[in-house]
Amino acid sequence: MNGLDLEVITRALPWLAQGLQYTVQLTCVAALGGIALGTILALARLSSHPVVAGVAAGYVNLMRSVPLLLVIFWFYFLVPLGLQWVTGAGSPPRVGAERSAYVTFILFEAAYFCEIVRAGIVSVGAGQQSAARALGLDRIQVLVHVILPQAFRNMLPVLLTQAIILFQDVSLVSLLNVTDFVGAAGKIAQRDGRVVEMYLFVALVYLVLCSAASALVRRWQRTHSIGRHPETAR
Amino acid sequence: MTMISLDAVSKWYGTFKVLDACTTAIERGEVVVICGPSGSGKSTLIKCINALEPFQQGTIRVDGVSVGDPNTDLARLRARVGMVFQHFELFPHLSVLDNLNLAQVRVLGRSRDAASERSLALLQRVGLRDQATKFPAQLSGGQQQRVAIARALSMDPIAMLFDEPTSALDPEMIVEVLDVMSTLAQEGMTMLCVTHEMGFARRVANRVIFMDHGAIVEDVTKDAFFDDPTARSVRAQTFLSKILQH
């Protein structure tokens, strides 16, 4: 048992790769779904209709004040019941934590993305909205062609930072015995009694992937930020 | 023929009255300059004309269409009235050409090619055809404002509203924007300009409206406004003496 046994890692690589694939897949789906739903929530929060804005704000505040782990447990039990109610089946369908996690993370992350998108929309000056409306564009056209493209450029760094956090948070599903990257490593670690090697390796992979993603964000920021004034453009 | 008419238009922000029973009419082809101290309601007044700002009392008609009527298709009305803003408000994520094309394609339903053809012709007119592929941030303030004028013209407007179009510009750039506006006026465009450029008003305007505390204090021909100081109200005299001092 003395010293590190790196063989354990190489032997387990195919299994770990499967776990990592699930983690990446869940991260991407949750990020895209969360941004889509978050954008709708953000528009609802900015609505002049008090009920629409209130419901959206309530949802966001609820999601943001409950620990993620609790939400994961909730949806693990609620998604089958919800499906039963929707489909009218006799007993709750077996969904499994792997799949309920998609719903959980989209709904949970939407609350965080909502606040980012909302800030992004507000960051686009009111004058842009006036100018677009003055040209005869309707509300949806103003949003789609003028406000959102600028808002998303402004908030891209924060969006990607949130996606990186999400990538790490996804590991919590391993507590439901899901074989994500951490879950896969944990199972090997327990079976072979090689906790140190496995968790060091997992940490290293997270470090490399997250650093690479951060570097990409910085690069993208340099090349794609839009200057609103001549000084910042050059 | 009357292009724009205002009848007893009043507007409040809460209990503060920003527009106080403003009444005037702008004929087709007329160039009217609105001036007055800051906070007198000039910008608010012209923003009411294309319904960017709501008003609570009175009637505004643009080419016969009532702006305050809830049944009026405001987007359609705005598409027919060009507006130029103090801070240009070009869309920074779009090229100069796309700034001009966007509303032509989305609102007027022109094909991209037809829109581009019209846009390039207008850019030529404001002397910026060679800048079509650039982004707004790559242009000087004066160039940006000329693009903004071309963008407004791309909708073939029946009238143009200018909201302090030169106030955010360095002095050497003011001239190039005023030149474009003068040419436009000579071509017969109906224009309503909020501006402190009294030289421009003297050369180009038919009429001058002086506003103070949300009310139209004077609404007279250019000659009467500039050449007959005794006929003017005390407030207008004070204002003019302040801005013409230097």
Short mmCIF file of C-alpha atoms in Angstrom, two decimals:
data_model
loop_
_atom_site.label_atom_id
_atom_site.label_comp_id
_atom_site.label_asym_id
_atom_site.label_seq_id
_atom_site.Cartn_x
_atom_site.Cartn_y
_atom_site.Cartn_z
CA MET A 1 0.00 0.00 0.00
CA ASN A 2 3.00 2.30 0.18
CA GLY A 3 3.51 4.82 -2.63
CA LEU A 4 1.12 5.74 -5.40
CA ASP A 5 -0.17 3.06 -7.71
CA LEU A 6 -0.78 4.84 -11.02
CA GLU A 7 -1.75 1.57 -12.68
CA VAL A 8 -5.10 1.82 -10.92
CA ILE A 9 -5.85 4.91 -12.94
CA THR A 10 -4.85 3.55 -16.33
CA ARG A 11 -6.86 0.39 -15.74
CA ALA A 12 -9.92 2.42 -14.81
CA LEU A 13 -9.60 4.94 -17.67
CA PRO A 14 -12.45 3.64 -19.89
CA TRP A 15 -14.78 3.63 -16.90
CA LEU A 16 -13.66 7.12 -15.84
CA ALA A 17 -14.07 8.41 -19.40
CA GLN A 18 -17.67 7.25 -19.33
CA GLY A 19 -18.21 9.16 -16.10
CA LEU A 20 -16.55 12.26 -17.52
CA GLN A 21 -18.69 12.03 -20.62
CA TYR A 22 -21.83 12.06 -18.49
CA THR A 23 -20.52 15.02 -16.49
CA VAL A 24 -19.73 17.04 -19.62
CA GLN A 25 -23.03 16.11 -21.21
CA LEU A 26 -25.03 17.09 -18.14
CA THR A 27 -23.07 20.35 -17.85
CA CYS A 28 -23.72 21.31 -21.48
CA VAL A 29 -27.42 20.42 -21.43
CA ALA A 30 -27.95 22.17 -18.10
CA ALA A 31 -26.03 25.27 -19.24
CA LEU A 32 -27.90 25.60 -22.54
CA GLY A 33 -31.27 24.75 -21.00
CA GLY A 34 -30.54 26.97 -18.02
CA ILE A 35 -29.58 29.92 -20.22
CA ALA A 36 -32.72 29.47 -22.36
CA LEU A 37 -35.03 29.21 -19.36
CA GLY A 38 -33.01 31.86 -17.51
CA THR A 39 -33.49 34.30 -20.40
CA ILE A 40 -37.26 33.76 -20.28
CA LEU A 41 -37.19 34.27 -16.49
CA ALA A 42 -35.09 37.42 -16.89
CA LEU A 43 -37.56 38.88 -19.39
CA ALA A 44 -40.37 37.97 -17.01
CA ARG A 45 -38.58 39.68 -14.11
CA LEU A 46 -38.11 42.81 -16.24
CA SER A 47 -41.75 42.74 -17.33
CA SER A 48 -43.91 45.69 -16.37
CA HIS A 49 -46.65 43.21 -15.48
CA PRO A 50 -46.43 42.89 -11.66
CA VAL A 51 -47.75 39.30 -11.47
CA VAL A 52 -45.39 38.00 -14.18
CA ALA A 53 -42.43 39.79 -12.59
CA GLY A 54 -43.44 38.63 -9.11
CA VAL A 55 -43.78 34.95 -10.01
CA ALA A 56 -40.39 34.97 -11.76
CA ALA A 57 -38.75 36.76 -8.82
CA GLY A 58 -40.29 34.28 -6.38
CA TYR A 59 -39.00 31.32 -8.37
CA VAL A 60 -35.50 32.76 -8.61
CA ASN A 61 -35.35 33.62 -4.92
CA LEU A 62 -36.63 30.19 -3.90
CA MET A 63 -34.09 28.34 -6.04
CA ARG A 64 -31.25 30.53 -4.88
CA SER A 65 -32.03 30.13 -1.20
CA VAL A 66 -32.23 26.32 -1.21
CA PRO A 67 -29.01 24.26 -1.16
CA LEU A 68 -28.35 22.52 -4.46
CA LEU A 69 -28.11 19.13 -2.80
CA LEU A 70 -31.61 19.50 -1.41
CA VAL A 71 -32.93 20.46 -4.84
CA ILE A 72 -31.25 17.39 -6.32
CA PHE A 73 -32.99 15.17 -3.75
CA TRP A 74 -36.33 16.90 -4.30
CA PHE A 75 -36.36 16.43 -8.01
CA TYR A 76 -35.13 12.86 -7.70
CA PHE A 77 -38.45 12.11 -5.99
CA LEU A 78 -40.62 14.73 -7.73
CA VAL A 79 -39.78 14.14 -11.39
CA PRO A 80 -41.30 10.60 -11.47
CA LEU A 81 -44.39 11.86 -9.65
CA GLY A 82 -44.66 14.79 -12.05
CA LEU A 83 -44.38 12.49 -15.05
CA GLN A 84 -47.04 10.24 -13.56
CA TRP A 85 -49.34 13.21 -13.17
CA VAL A 86 -48.68 14.42 -16.74
CA THR A 87 -49.03 11.01 -18.40
CA GLY A 88 -51.73 9.68 -16.08
CA ALA A 89 -49.83 6.43 -15.57
CA GLY A 90 -50.85 4.08 -12.77
CA SER A 91 -47.53 4.17 -10.96
CA PRO A 92 -44.61 6.64 -11.10
CA PRO A 93 -42.32 5.75 -14.03
CA ARG A 94 -38.76 4.77 -13.14
CA VAL A 95 -36.75 7.77 -14.24
CA GLY A 96 -33.47 7.25 -12.46
CA ALA A 97 -31.20 9.85 -10.96
CA GLU A 98 -29.13 10.11 -14.18
CA ARG A 99 -32.10 11.52 -16.03
CA SER A 100 -33.85 13.46 -13.27
CA ALA A 101 -30.54 15.30 -12.82
CA TYR A 102 -31.02 16.97 -16.22
CA VAL A 103 -34.32 18.46 -15.06
CA THR A 104 -32.86 19.42 -11.69
CA PHE A 105 -29.87 21.26 -13.07
CA ILE A 106 -31.76 23.08 -15.83
CA LEU A 107 -34.34 24.35 -13.35
CA PHE A 108 -31.76 25.19 -10.68
CA GLU A 109 -29.24 26.86 -12.96
CA ALA A 110 -32.00 28.85 -14.70
CA ALA A 111 -32.36 30.87 -11.50
CA TYR A 112 -28.69 31.85 -11.54
CA PHE A 113 -28.57 32.42 -15.29
CA CYS A 114 -31.70 34.56 -14.96
CA GLU A 115 -29.86 37.04 -12.75
CA ILE A 116 -26.87 37.12 -15.11
CA VAL A 117 -29.06 37.66 -18.18
CA ARG A 118 -31.08 40.29 -16.36
CA ALA A 119 -27.92 42.24 -15.53
CA GLY A 120 -26.79 41.81 -19.13
CA ILE A 121 -30.03 43.23 -20.51
CA VAL A 122 -29.93 46.16 -18.10
CA SER A 123 -26.30 46.82 -19.14
CA VAL A 124 -27.50 47.71 -22.65
CA GLY A 125 -28.33 51.40 -22.52
CA ALA A 126 -31.91 52.64 -22.69
CA GLY A 127 -30.91 54.71 -25.72
CA GLN A 128 -30.41 51.54 -27.75
CA GLN A 129 -33.98 50.54 -27.03
CA SER A 130 -35.24 54.00 -28.01
CA ALA A 131 -33.22 53.99 -31.22
CA ALA A 132 -34.48 50.54 -32.19
CA ARG A 133 -38.09 51.45 -31.45
CA ALA A 134 -37.70 54.75 -33.31
CA LEU A 135 -36.86 52.73 -36.43
CA GLY A 136 -40.21 50.95 -36.17
CA LEU A 137 -38.98 47.61 -34.81
CA ASP A 138 -41.56 45.89 -32.60
CA ARG A 139 -40.82 44.69 -29.05
CA ILE A 140 -39.67 41.22 -30.06
CA GLN A 141 -37.50 42.54 -32.90
CA VAL A 142 -35.89 45.08 -30.57
CA LEU A 143 -35.07 42.28 -28.15
CA VAL A 144 -33.84 39.75 -30.70
CA HIS A 145 -31.86 42.03 -33.01
CA VAL A 146 -30.64 44.81 -30.74
CA ILE A 147 -30.81 44.15 -27.00
CA LEU A 148 -30.03 40.43 -26.57
CA PRO A 149 -27.05 40.25 -28.98
CA GLN A 150 -25.37 43.05 -27.04
CA ALA A 151 -26.46 41.70 -23.66
CA PHE A 152 -25.01 38.25 -24.37
CA ARG A 153 -21.71 39.72 -25.53
CA ASN A 154 -21.52 41.80 -22.36
CA MET A 155 -22.29 38.90 -20.07
CA LEU A 156 -20.38 36.13 -21.82
CA PRO A 157 -17.50 36.03 -19.31
CA VAL A 158 -19.94 35.73 -16.39
CA LEU A 159 -22.02 33.13 -18.23
CA LEU A 160 -18.97 30.98 -18.82
CA THR A 161 -17.81 31.40 -15.24
CA GLN A 162 -21.23 30.19 -14.12
CA ALA A 163 -20.93 27.24 -16.53
CA ILE A 164 -17.59 26.32 -14.98
CA ILE A 165 -19.15 26.40 -11.51
CA LEU A 166 -21.95 24.24 -12.87
CA PHE A 167 -19.39 21.78 -14.23
CA GLN A 168 -18.08 21.35 -10.70
CA ASP A 169 -21.51 21.31 -9.04
CA VAL A 170 -22.62 18.45 -11.26
CA SER A 171 -20.41 16.18 -9.13
CA LEU A 172 -23.06 16.38 -6.39
CA VAL A 173 -25.16 13.88 -8.33
CA SER A 174 -22.65 11.22 -7.27
CA LEU A 175 -24.41 11.35 -3.89
CA LEU A 176 -27.42 9.77 -5.62
CA ASN A 177 -25.08 7.01 -6.73
CA VAL A 178 -24.95 8.40 -10.28
CA THR A 179 -21.78 7.50 -12.16
CA ASP A 180 -20.60 10.95 -13.16
CA PHE A 181 -16.85 11.60 -13.21
CA VAL A 182 -16.54 11.88 -9.43
CA GLY A 183 -18.97 9.01 -8.94
CA ALA A 184 -17.00 6.76 -11.28
CA ALA A 185 -13.74 7.60 -9.51
CA GLY A 186 -15.36 7.06 -6.12
CA LYS A 187 -16.55 3.60 -7.04
CA ILE A 188 -13.06 2.55 -8.19
CA ALA A 189 -11.52 4.16 -5.12
CA GLN A 190 -13.76 2.14 -2.82
CA ARG A 191 -13.36 -1.12 -4.74
CA ASP A 192 -9.57 -1.01 -5.05
CA GLY A 193 -8.86 0.88 -1.86
CA ARG A 194 -7.01 3.56 -3.85
CA VAL A 195 -8.71 6.69 -2.61
CA VAL A 196 -5.67 8.98 -2.83
CA GLU A 197 -4.76 8.12 -6.42
CA MET A 198 -8.31 8.36 -7.72
CA TYR A 199 -9.25 11.62 -6.03
CA LEU A 200 -5.93 13.22 -6.91
CA PHE A 201 -6.43 12.23 -10.51
CA VAL A 202 -9.99 13.58 -10.55
CA ALA A 203 -8.84 16.86 -9.03
CA LEU A 204 -6.09 17.12 -11.64
CA VAL A 205 -8.52 16.59 -14.51
CA TYR A 206 -10.90 19.21 -13.06
CA LEU A 207 -7.99 21.62 -12.70
CA VAL A 208 -6.86 21.14 -16.29
CA LEU A 209 -10.36 21.40 -17.78
CA CYS A 210 -11.39 24.42 -15.74
CA SER A 211 -8.13 26.25 -16.42
CA ALA A 212 -8.49 25.57 -20.13
CA ALA A 213 -12.06 26.87 -20.08
CA SER A 214 -10.99 30.00 -18.21
CA ALA A 215 -8.21 30.61 -20.70
CA LEU A 216 -10.72 30.28 -23.53
CA VAL A 217 -13.00 32.81 -21.87
CA ARG A 218 -10.18 35.32 -21.51
CA ARG A 219 -9.16 34.84 -25.13
CA TRP A 220 -12.70 35.23 -26.38
CA GLN A 221 -13.11 38.36 -24.30
CA ARG A 222 -10.04 39.93 -25.88
CA THR A 223 -11.09 39.23 -29.43
CA HIS A 224 -14.87 39.58 -29.30
CA SER A 225 -15.75 42.33 -26.86
CA ILE A 226 -17.59 45.10 -28.64
CA GLY A 227 -16.38 48.61 -28.01
CA ARG A 228 -19.23 51.00 -27.55
CA HIS A 229 -16.83 53.92 -27.81
CA PRO A 230 -13.92 54.56 -30.14
CA GLU A 231 -11.42 54.45 -27.26
CA THR A 232 -12.30 50.91 -26.25
CA ALA A 233 -12.51 49.46 -29.74
CA ARG A 234 -8.93 49.72 -30.80
CA MET B 1 -50.29 70.88 -45.55
CA THR B 2 -49.68 70.21 -41.87
CA MET B 3 -47.27 67.33 -41.24
CA ILE B 4 -47.09 67.42 -37.44
CA SER B 5 -49.59 69.12 -35.18
CA LEU B 6 -49.63 69.40 -31.41
CA ASP B 7 -52.71 70.56 -29.59
CA ALA B 8 -52.49 71.40 -25.87
CA VAL B 9 -50.05 68.56 -25.13
CA SER B 10 -49.28 68.11 -21.43
CA LYS B 11 -47.19 65.53 -19.67
CA TRP B 12 -46.40 64.83 -16.03
CA TYR B 13 -43.71 62.84 -14.29
CA GLY B 14 -45.67 62.10 -11.14
CA THR B 15 -46.80 65.52 -10.01
CA PHE B 16 -44.09 67.38 -11.93
CA LYS B 17 -45.41 68.93 -15.12
CA VAL B 18 -42.78 68.48 -17.87
CA LEU B 19 -44.93 69.66 -20.76
CA ASP B 20 -47.46 72.41 -20.29
CA ALA B 21 -50.18 72.67 -22.93
CA CYS B 22 -47.83 72.77 -25.91
CA THR B 23 -49.51 73.75 -29.17
CA THR B 24 -47.84 74.17 -32.55
CA ALA B 25 -47.95 72.89 -36.12
CA ILE B 26 -45.19 72.01 -38.55
CA GLU B 27 -45.99 72.25 -42.25
CA ARG B 28 -44.63 69.87 -44.87
CA GLY B 29 -41.09 70.88 -45.82
CA GLU B 30 -40.74 73.23 -42.89
CA VAL B 31 -37.60 73.31 -40.74
CA VAL B 32 -38.30 74.22 -37.13
CA VAL B 33 -35.65 74.65 -34.45
CA ILE B 34 -36.58 74.15 -30.79
CA CYS B 35 -34.33 75.79 -28.24
CA GLY B 36 -34.47 76.65 -24.59
CA PRO B 37 -32.65 76.09 -21.32
CA SER B 38 -31.86 72.53 -20.24
CA GLY B 39 -34.77 70.86 -18.52
CA SER B 40 -37.28 72.97 -20.41
CA GLY B 41 -38.90 69.91 -22.02
CA LYS B 42 -37.50 70.19 -25.57
CA SER B 43 -36.33 66.58 -25.87
CA THR B 44 -39.42 65.27 -24.12
CA LEU B 45 -41.60 67.16 -26.57
CA ILE B 46 -40.05 65.65 -29.70
CA LYS B 47 -39.97 62.18 -28.11
CA CYS B 48 -43.73 62.48 -27.64
CA ILE B 49 -44.11 63.02 -31.39
CA ASN B 50 -42.95 59.49 -32.24
CA ALA B 51 -44.40 58.08 -29.02
CA LEU B 52 -41.09 57.22 -27.40
CA GLU B 53 -42.54 59.12 -24.45
CA PRO B 54 -46.22 58.91 -23.50
CA PHE B 55 -48.19 62.08 -22.78
CA GLN B 56 -51.31 62.42 -20.66
CA GLN B 57 -53.24 65.27 -22.24
CA GLY B 58 -53.79 66.82 -25.63
CA THR B 59 -53.46 65.54 -29.18
CA ILE B 60 -50.49 64.94 -31.46
CA ARG B 61 -51.07 64.13 -35.10
CA VAL B 62 -48.39 63.04 -37.54
CA ASP B 63 -49.54 63.06 -41.16
CA GLY B 64 -53.10 62.83 -39.86
CA VAL B 65 -52.43 59.86 -37.55
CA SER B 66 -53.21 60.45 -33.88
CA VAL B 67 -50.19 59.42 -31.78
CA GLY B 68 -52.08 59.13 -28.49
CA ASP B 69 -54.85 56.95 -29.93
CA PRO B 70 -54.52 53.46 -28.39
CA ASN B 71 -55.53 51.95 -31.75
CA THR B 72 -52.60 53.53 -33.59
CA ASP B 73 -49.91 51.10 -34.70
CA LEU B 74 -47.01 52.91 -33.05
CA ALA B 75 -44.27 50.78 -34.62
CA ARG B 76 -45.64 51.65 -38.05
CA LEU B 77 -45.85 55.32 -37.17
CA ARG B 78 -42.27 55.36 -35.87
CA ALA B 79 -41.06 53.65 -39.03
CA ARG B 80 -42.28 56.73 -40.95
CA VAL B 81 -40.66 59.31 -38.68
CA GLY B 82 -36.87 59.42 -38.60
CA MET B 83 -35.12 60.23 -35.35
CA VAL B 84 -31.53 61.20 -34.60
CA PHE B 85 -30.26 61.06 -31.02
CA GLN B 86 -27.72 63.07 -29.06
CA HIS B 87 -25.56 59.99 -28.44
CA PHE B 88 -26.00 58.54 -31.96
CA GLU B 89 -27.23 55.18 -30.64
CA LEU B 90 -25.84 53.17 -33.51
CA PHE B 91 -26.03 49.44 -32.82
CA PRO B 92 -22.45 48.62 -31.78
CA HIS B 93 -22.67 44.91 -32.63
CA LEU B 94 -23.63 45.58 -36.25
CA SER B 95 -21.55 46.94 -39.10
CA VAL B 96 -22.43 50.36 -40.49
CA LEU B 97 -24.20 48.72 -43.42
CA ASP B 98 -26.19 46.38 -41.15
CA ASN B 99 -27.15 49.34 -38.96
CA LEU B 100 -28.84 50.80 -42.02
CA ASN B 101 -30.20 47.50 -43.32
CA LEU B 102 -31.77 46.13 -40.12
CA ALA B 103 -35.06 48.04 -40.06
CA GLN B 104 -35.34 48.17 -43.86
CA VAL B 105 -35.33 44.37 -43.93
CA ARG B 106 -37.27 43.67 -40.70
CA VAL B 107 -39.82 46.49 -40.81
CA LEU B 108 -40.19 47.48 -44.46
CA GLY B 109 -39.68 43.92 -45.72
CA ARG B 110 -37.05 44.92 -48.28
CA SER B 111 -34.74 42.21 -49.58
CA ARG B 112 -31.20 42.35 -48.24
CA ASP B 113 -29.91 43.40 -51.67
CA ALA B 114 -32.47 46.16 -52.12
CA ALA B 115 -31.77 47.40 -48.59
CA SER B 116 -28.00 47.38 -49.14
CA GLU B 117 -28.38 49.30 -52.37
CA ARG B 118 -30.44 51.98 -50.62
CA SER B 119 -28.05 52.02 -47.65
CA LEU B 120 -24.96 52.47 -49.79
CA ALA B 121 -26.62 55.29 -51.71
CA LEU B 122 -27.40 57.05 -48.42
CA LEU B 123 -23.92 56.45 -47.05
CA GLN B 124 -22.60 57.99 -50.26
CA ARG B 125 -24.81 60.99 -49.59
CA VAL B 126 -23.36 61.53 -46.11
CA GLY B 127 -19.87 60.89 -47.47
CA LEU B 128 -19.27 57.57 -45.72
CA ARG B 129 -19.76 54.92 -48.39
CA ASP B 130 -16.20 53.66 -47.86
CA GLN B 131 -16.94 53.02 -44.16
CA ALA B 132 -19.83 50.59 -44.79
CA THR B 133 -18.06 47.49 -43.49
CA LYS B 134 -16.68 49.14 -40.36
CA PHE B 135 -18.22 48.94 -36.92
CA PRO B 136 -19.57 52.09 -35.21
CA ALA B 137 -16.81 52.13 -32.59
CA GLN B 138 -14.24 52.47 -35.39
CA LEU B 139 -15.74 55.79 -36.51
CA SER B 140 -15.38 59.30 -35.10
CA GLY B 141 -18.35 60.91 -33.36
CA GLY B 142 -19.17 63.05 -36.38
CA GLN B 143 -19.04 60.05 -38.67
CA GLN B 144 -21.25 58.06 -36.29
CA GLN B 145 -23.85 60.80 -36.25
CA ARG B 146 -23.83 61.00 -40.06
CA VAL B 147 -24.37 57.22 -40.16
CA ALA B 148 -27.25 57.69 -37.69
CA ILE B 149 -28.81 60.28 -40.01
CA ALA B 150 -28.39 57.91 -42.97
CA ARG B 151 -29.97 55.13 -40.89
CA ALA B 152 -33.01 57.28 -40.16
CA LEU B 153 -33.26 58.25 -43.85
CA SER B 154 -33.08 54.60 -44.92
CA MET B 155 -36.70 54.22 -43.81
CA ASP B 156 -37.78 56.95 -46.27
CA PRO B 157 -39.28 59.04 -43.46
CA ILE B 158 -41.93 61.70 -44.00
CA ALA B 159 -40.30 63.86 -41.30
CA MET B 160 -37.10 63.90 -39.27
CA LEU B 161 -36.70 64.60 -35.56
CA PHE B 162 -33.28 65.67 -34.25
CA ASP B 163 -32.63 65.54 -30.50
CA GLU B 164 -29.55 67.70 -29.87
CA PRO B 165 -27.65 65.99 -32.70
CA THR B 166 -24.42 67.93 -32.17
CA SER B 167 -24.32 68.29 -28.38
CA ALA B 168 -22.05 65.27 -27.87
CA LEU B 169 -19.62 66.23 -30.62
CA ASP B 170 -16.26 67.94 -30.67
CA PRO B 171 -16.44 71.36 -32.36
CA GLU B 172 -14.66 70.29 -35.55
CA MET B 173 -17.18 67.51 -36.03
CA ILE B 174 -20.24 69.65 -35.51
CA VAL B 175 -19.84 71.24 -38.93
CA GLU B 176 -19.91 67.97 -40.87
CA VAL B 177 -23.16 66.96 -39.17
CA LEU B 178 -24.78 70.39 -39.64
CA ASP B 179 -23.78 70.30 -43.33
CA VAL B 180 -25.66 67.03 -43.81
CA MET B 181 -28.66 68.47 -41.99
CA SER B 182 -28.60 71.67 -44.07
CA THR B 183 -28.55 69.69 -47.31
CA LEU B 184 -31.46 67.64 -46.06
CA ALA B 185 -33.40 70.80 -45.26
CA GLN B 186 -32.70 72.25 -48.69
CA GLU B 187 -34.03 69.08 -50.28
CA GLY B 188 -37.38 69.77 -48.63
CA MET B 189 -37.36 67.38 -45.67
CA THR B 190 -39.71 68.31 -42.85
CA MET B 191 -37.44 68.74 -39.85
CA LEU B 192 -37.87 69.39 -36.17
CA CYS B 193 -34.51 70.02 -34.47
CA VAL B 194 -33.75 70.47 -30.81
CA THR B 195 -30.44 72.29 -30.96
CA HIS B 196 -28.44 75.15 -29.53
CA GLU B 197 -26.69 75.78 -32.84
CA MET B 198 -28.06 79.24 -33.44
CA GLY B 199 -25.96 79.67 -36.59
CA PHE B 200 -27.70 76.64 -38.04
CA ALA B 201 -31.08 77.98 -36.94
CA ARG B 202 -30.35 81.33 -38.57
CA ARG B 203 -29.23 79.77 -41.86
CA VAL B 204 -31.61 76.85 -42.24
CA ALA B 205 -34.68 77.15 -40.04
CA ASN B 206 -37.99 78.64 -41.08
CA ARG B 207 -39.22 79.01 -37.55
CA VAL B 208 -37.86 78.96 -34.02
CA ILE B 209 -39.71 77.61 -30.99
CA PHE B 210 -38.44 78.73 -27.59
CA MET B 211 -39.39 76.57 -24.61
CA ASP B 212 -39.11 77.20 -20.90
CA HIS B 213 -40.51 75.21 -17.95
CA GLY B 214 -42.29 72.80 -20.30
CA ALA B 215 -44.20 75.50 -22.16
CA ILE B 216 -43.79 76.93 -25.64
CA VAL B 217 -42.97 80.55 -24.84
CA GLU B 218 -42.26 81.70 -28.39
CA ASP B 219 -43.13 80.25 -31.75
CA VAL B 220 -42.06 82.76 -34.40
CA THR B 221 -40.35 83.00 -37.78
CA LYS B 222 -36.58 82.87 -37.76
CA ASP B 223 -36.29 86.53 -38.76
CA ALA B 224 -38.55 87.67 -35.97
CA PHE B 225 -36.62 85.57 -33.46
CA PHE B 226 -33.15 86.75 -34.38
CA ASP B 227 -33.67 90.23 -35.80
CA ASP B 228 -36.34 91.73 -33.61
CA PRO B 229 -35.03 91.41 -30.06
CA THR B 230 -37.56 93.82 -28.63
CA ALA B 231 -40.44 91.61 -29.69
CA ARG B 232 -39.07 88.67 -27.71
CA SER B 233 -40.01 87.63 -24.24
CA VAL B 234 -37.60 88.46 -21.46
CA ARG B 235 -36.88 84.78 -20.87
CA ALA B 236 -35.94 84.22 -24.50
CA GLN B 237 -33.76 87.32 -24.47
CA THR B 238 -31.91 86.16 -21.38
CA PHE B 239 -31.41 82.71 -22.89
CA LEU B 240 -30.14 84.09 -26.20
CA SER B 241 -27.79 86.55 -24.56
CA LYS B 242 -26.30 83.65 -22.60
CA ILE B 243 -25.69 81.31 -25.51
CA LEU B 244 -24.67 83.99 -28.03
CA GLN B 245 -22.19 85.63 -25.66
CA HIS B 246 -19.13 83.74 -26.90
#
